[in-house]
């Protein structure tokens, strides 16, 4: 496979950026691949940052943690509420479909006789 022409993309990332990226991967329902694609970095690099974070190489500013955690909690709560509402609406929709089908079958039977 031929190497792409042009300059290599080498990024220097701050410790704050690395900590934020790692914290995003710890949120429930997120995958490393999704976070890496969103941040335009290689998933292996993000996995390495996670390992280094666990080892204590990157220290997070307490203010950053609080803001990220509050945002994550509110987003997770909102998502959970929306999923619950969506499930309820799906059940109602299915029930209405069945009722319409039942009444249309009843009309067809009564009109044929």
XYZ file of N, CA, C and O in Angstrom, residues 4-112:
436
model
N 0.526 7.885 1.827
C -0.093 9.098 1.310
C 0.941 10.210 1.181
O 1.852 10.333 2.008
N 0.814 10.978 0.137
C 1.723 12.089 -0.090
C 1.299 13.265 0.782
O 0.138 13.412 1.124
N 2.248 14.091 1.139
C 1.934 15.256 1.947
C 2.498 15.115 3.338
O 3.057 14.077 3.710
N 2.352 16.154 4.128
C 2.921 16.119 5.478
C 2.156 15.167 6.383
O 0.955 14.973 6.236
N 2.903 14.559 7.325
C 2.263 13.687 8.310
C 1.567 14.548 9.339
O 2.056 15.616 9.708
N 0.455 14.083 9.815
C -0.313 14.810 10.824
C 0.145 14.346 12.203
O -0.117 13.218 12.605
N 0.878 15.192 12.883
C 1.340 14.872 14.221
C 0.792 15.950 15.134
O 1.084 17.125 14.968
N -0.007 15.552 16.085
C -0.620 16.526 16.982
C 0.010 16.495 18.360
O 0.392 15.443 18.858
N 0.108 17.639 18.941
C 0.534 17.752 20.328
C -0.708 18.113 21.122
O -1.326 19.143 20.848
N -1.072 17.260 22.038
C -2.293 17.473 22.796
C -1.949 17.792 24.244
O -1.057 17.181 24.829
N -2.692 18.718 24.802
C -2.456 19.081 26.203
C -3.003 17.997 27.120
O -3.834 17.175 26.717
N -2.534 18.012 28.354
C -3.031 17.040 29.327
C -4.519 17.225 29.580
O -5.241 16.248 29.780
N -4.997 18.469 29.565
C -6.428 18.730 29.762
C -7.250 18.074 28.668
O -8.293 17.473 28.937
N -6.787 18.203 27.417
C -7.496 17.594 26.296
C -7.536 16.079 26.461
O -8.580 15.448 26.257
N -6.408 15.499 26.843
C -6.338 14.046 27.013
C -7.285 13.578 28.114
O -7.990 12.581 27.959
N -7.326 14.328 29.204
C -8.201 13.952 30.321
C -9.662 14.046 29.896
O -10.469 13.158 30.182
N -10.012 15.112 29.186
C -11.403 15.254 28.720
C -11.773 14.120 27.776
O -12.870 13.558 27.860
N -10.872 13.773 26.863
C -11.133 12.687 25.919
C -11.327 11.367 26.657
O -12.251 10.603 26.358
N -10.467 11.112 27.632
C -10.574 9.868 28.402
C -11.882 9.833 29.186
O -12.568 8.819 29.233
N -12.254 10.953 29.785
C -13.503 11.003 30.557
C -14.713 10.748 29.659
O -15.706 10.156 30.093
N -14.658 11.217 28.409
C -15.759 10.950 27.485
C -15.922 9.456 27.245
O -17.036 8.966 27.086
N -14.813 8.731 27.231
C -14.908 7.284 26.996
C -15.464 6.552 28.196
O -15.942 5.430 28.057
N -15.395 7.159 29.385
C -15.923 6.505 30.580
C -17.426 6.706 30.735
O -18.041 6.080 31.589
N -18.030 7.575 29.932
C -19.479 7.795 30.016
C -20.197 6.546 29.535
O -19.742 5.861 28.616
N -21.317 6.277 30.166
C -22.080 5.074 29.837
C -22.630 5.171 28.421
O -23.175 6.187 28.009
N -22.477 4.101 27.663
C -23.031 4.045 26.321
C -22.117 4.595 25.237
O -22.522 4.647 24.084
N -20.908 4.995 25.570
C -19.990 5.491 24.552
C -18.903 4.457 24.307
O -18.556 3.677 25.178
N -18.392 4.480 23.095
C -17.323 3.563 22.726
C -16.088 4.366 22.363
O -16.182 5.516 21.912
N -14.939 3.756 22.529
C -13.679 4.426 22.230
C -13.649 4.845 20.766
O -13.227 5.956 20.434
N -14.117 3.995 19.895
C -14.117 4.282 18.452
C -14.916 5.541 18.143
O -14.469 6.387 17.368
N -16.087 5.689 18.746
C -16.927 6.859 18.500
C -16.253 8.142 18.976
O -16.262 9.151 18.267
N -15.682 8.096 20.173
C -15.009 9.278 20.728
C -13.804 9.633 19.867
O -13.571 10.802 19.555
N -13.033 8.628 19.471
C -11.847 8.873 18.647
C -12.225 9.503 17.308
O -11.578 10.455 16.860
N -13.272 9.005 16.687
C -13.723 9.587 15.422
C -14.191 11.018 15.603
O -13.913 11.880 14.773
N -14.906 11.280 16.680
C -15.406 12.627 16.934
C -14.266 13.610 17.176
O -14.348 14.778 16.779
N -13.188 13.152 17.813
C -12.056 14.021 18.121
C -10.981 13.986 17.037
O -9.967 14.674 17.148
N -11.201 13.173 16.000
C -10.277 13.045 14.879
C -8.899 12.572 15.352
O -7.870 13.149 14.988
N -8.906 11.540 16.190
C -7.662 10.923 16.625
C -7.786 9.418 16.426
O -8.889 8.890 16.251
N -6.665 8.737 16.461
C -6.681 7.288 16.263
C -7.156 6.605 17.549
O -6.759 6.996 18.649
N -8.005 5.580 17.433
C -8.503 4.884 18.628
C -7.391 4.289 19.487
O -7.508 4.242 20.707
N -6.295 3.852 18.859
C -5.187 3.307 19.638
C -4.587 4.370 20.553
O -4.220 4.102 21.689
N -4.494 5.608 20.039
C -3.958 6.696 20.854
C -4.855 6.942 22.067
O -4.372 7.109 23.193
N -6.150 6.917 21.842
C -7.096 7.124 22.934
C -7.008 5.988 23.948
O -7.065 6.221 25.156
N -6.836 4.776 23.470
C -6.669 3.638 24.387
C -5.401 3.783 25.218
O -5.385 3.485 26.416
N -4.342 4.272 24.589
C -3.091 4.491 25.317
C -3.273 5.580 26.374
O -2.792 5.458 27.494
N -4.012 6.637 26.026
C -4.284 7.707 27.003
C -5.074 7.164 28.184
O -4.843 7.546 29.321
N -6.027 6.272 27.906
C -6.810 5.675 29.002
C -5.904 4.892 29.945
O -6.037 4.983 31.160
N -4.980 4.133 29.373
C -4.046 3.352 30.189
C -3.179 4.282 31.030
O -3.001 4.061 32.237
N -2.669 5.322 30.415
C -1.821 6.271 31.137
C -2.614 7.024 32.198
O -2.092 7.337 33.262
N -3.896 7.281 31.918
C -4.759 7.952 32.893
C -4.952 7.061 34.123
O -4.894 7.522 35.256
N -5.187 5.772 33.891
C -5.351 4.830 34.993
C -4.074 4.727 35.818
O -4.120 4.511 37.026
N -2.931 4.843 35.159
C -1.649 4.767 35.853
C -1.319 6.059 36.593
O -0.351 6.106 37.339
N -2.105 7.114 36.361
C -1.903 8.367 37.071
C -0.982 9.343 36.378
O -0.526 10.311 36.987
N -0.704 9.130 35.115
C 0.189 10.027 34.383
C -0.459 11.385 34.124
O 0.202 12.409 34.152
N -1.757 11.373 33.888
C -2.478 12.615 33.622
C -3.331 12.951 34.832
O -4.137 12.146 35.274
N -3.170 14.127 35.346
C -3.961 14.573 36.479
C -4.991 15.576 35.982
O -4.657 16.492 35.240
N -6.207 15.400 36.402
C -7.287 16.271 35.966
C -7.461 17.424 36.935
O -7.289 17.277 38.143
N -7.810 18.554 36.390
C -8.182 19.697 37.206
C -9.558 19.390 37.794
O -10.464 18.965 37.087
N -9.744 19.599 39.069
C -11.011 19.262 39.741
C -12.185 20.027 39.134
O -13.294 19.536 39.076
N -11.947 21.245 38.672
C -13.038 22.023 38.073
C -13.519 21.367 36.794
O -14.707 21.316 36.514
N -12.611 20.838 36.002
C -12.984 20.172 34.753
C -13.840 18.957 35.059
O -14.870 18.728 34.431
N -13.439 18.179 36.039
C -14.177 16.964 36.402
C -15.605 17.306 36.787
O -16.549 16.657 36.358
N -15.787 18.361 37.583
C -17.114 18.729 38.035
C -17.998 19.138 36.867
O -19.148 18.717 36.767
N -17.475 19.940 35.949
C -18.258 20.396 34.803
C -18.614 19.222 33.906
O -19.757 19.079 33.478
N -17.632 18.353 33.618
C -17.886 17.205 32.756
C -18.888 16.266 33.407
O -19.813 15.783 32.764
N -18.722 16.006 34.720
C -19.632 15.098 35.410
C -21.055 15.644 35.453
O -22.007 14.905 35.236
N -21.218 16.934 35.724
C -22.560 17.520 35.765
C -23.213 17.450 34.394
O -24.397 17.125 34.275
N -22.460 17.758 33.352
C -23.002 17.701 32.000
C -23.365 16.267 31.626
O -24.417 16.012 31.031
N -22.525 15.329 32.001
C -22.787 13.924 31.693
C -24.016 13.424 32.442
O -24.844 12.704 31.877
N -24.148 13.807 33.688
C -25.294 13.364 34.487
C -26.585 13.931 33.911
O -27.579 13.210 33.752
N -26.589 15.217 33.572
C -27.814 15.813 33.034
C -28.145 15.228 31.668
O -29.313 14.965 31.363
N -27.131 14.999 30.837
C -27.378 14.415 29.524
C -27.880 12.987 29.651
O -28.796 12.566 28.934
N -27.303 12.235 30.572
C -27.726 10.848 30.776
C -29.161 10.789 31.308
O -29.953 9.962 30.862
N -29.488 11.675 32.230
C -30.848 11.703 32.775
C -31.852 12.067 31.692
O -32.931 11.456 31.594
N -31.509 13.040 30.873
C -32.416 13.458 29.791
C -32.593 12.327 28.777
O -33.695 12.052 28.317
N -31.501 11.659 28.442
C -31.566 10.543 27.506
C -32.439 9.422 28.054
O -33.268 8.856 27.345
N -32.279 9.120 29.331
C -33.075 8.063 29.953
C -34.567 8.417 29.932
O -35.418 7.577 29.648
N -34.881 9.693 30.224
C -36.278 10.134 30.195
C -36.845 10.036 28.781
O -37.991 9.598 28.590
N -36.057 10.426 27.785
C -36.516 10.345 26.398
C -36.709 8.903 25.955
O -37.667 8.594 25.220
N -35.830 8.013 26.382
C -35.983 6.599 26.036
C -37.244 6.016 26.666
O -37.963 5.231 26.035
N -37.535 6.404 27.896
C -38.744 5.934 28.573
C -39.982 6.438 27.846
O -40.931 5.676 27.603
N -39.975 7.713 27.498
C -41.112 8.289 26.778
C -41.275 7.636 25.408
O -42.396 7.337 24.980
N -40.163 7.371 24.737
C -40.213 6.723 23.431
C -40.819 5.322 23.537
O -41.651 4.929 22.715
N -40.427 4.573 24.545
C -40.972 3.227 24.742
C -42.480 3.281 24.998
O -43.244 2.477 24.450
N -42.910 4.258 25.804
C -44.336 4.413 26.098
C -45.113 4.749 24.832
O -46.177 4.175 24.557
N -44.571 5.666 24.022
C -45.249 6.058 22.785
C -45.307 4.906 21.786
O -46.292 4.763 21.050
N -44.267 4.071 21.749
C -44.289 2.912 20.859
C -45.397 1.937 21.249
O -46.100 1.402 20.398
N -45.560 1.715 22.564
C -46.615 0.818 23.031
C -47.980 1.386 22.660
O -48.861 0.671 22.164
N -48.169 2.681 22.885
C -49.442 3.319 22.535
C -49.704 3.225 21.037
O -50.830 2.943 20.608
N -48.673 3.448 20.234
C -48.823 3.382 18.785
C -49.203 1.974 18.338
O -50.091 1.790 17.494
N -48.553 0.963 18.898
C -48.881 -0.421 18.564
C -50.319 -0.750 18.957
O -51.034 -1.437 18.212
N -50.742 -0.268 20.103
C -52.106 -0.508 20.560
C -53.117 0.130 19.612
O -54.128 -0.486 19.249
N -52.850 1.350 19.173
C -53.743 2.019 18.234
C -53.786 1.298 16.888
O -54.853 1.180 16.273
N -52.661 0.799 16.432
C -52.636 0.049 15.174
C -53.507 -1.201 15.277
O -54.270 -1.531 14.365
N -53.396 -1.897 16.409
C -54.200 -3.096 16.611
C -55.682 -2.758 16.661
O -56.515 -3.483 16.117
N -56.029 -1.661 17.321
C -57.430 -1.257 17.419
C -57.988 -0.913 16.045
O -59.129 -1.288 15.703
N -57.231 -0.210 15.238
C -57.671 0.140 13.886
C -57.843 -1.114 13.048
O -58.844 -1.266 12.329
N -56.888 -2.031 13.130
C -56.974 -3.276 12.383
C -58.212 -4.078 12.816
O -58.951 -4.611 11.983
N -58.459 -4.142 14.119
C -59.601 -4.886 14.640
C -60.913 -4.279 14.152
O -61.814 -4.995 13.699
N -61.032 -2.956 14.229
C -62.291 -2.319 13.809
C -62.499 -2.420 12.306
O -63.632 -2.571 11.842
N -61.427 -2.368 11.517
C -61.591 -2.491 10.064
C -61.972 -3.916 9.685
O -62.766 -4.132 8.756
N -61.446 -4.918 10.390
C -61.827 -6.307 10.136
C -63.293 -6.524 10.512
O -64.026 -7.225 9.817
N -63.736 -5.915 11.579
C -65.109 -6.056 12.027
C -66.071 -5.444 11.003
O -67.110 -6.017 10.695
N -65.689 -4.295 10.451
C -66.530 -3.643 9.433
C -66.624 -4.494 8.171
O -67.677 -4.594 7.563
N -65.499 -5.080 7.769
C -65.494 -5.895 6.561
C -66.385 -7.131 6.732
O -67.111 -7.506 5.824
N -66.334 -7.738 7.906
C -67.156 -8.915 8.159
C -68.633 -8.551 8.168
O -69.479 -9.254 7.645
N -68.990 -7.425 8.771
C -70.393 -7.045 8.857
C -70.927 -6.579 7.519
O -72.099 -6.740 7.205
N -70.084 -6.003 6.652
C -70.568 -5.538 5.347
C -70.700 -6.688 4.370
O -71.481 -6.626 3.431
N -69.968 -7.772 4.539
C -70.048 -8.938 3.660
C -71.323 -9.740 3.930
O -71.815 -10.419 3.051
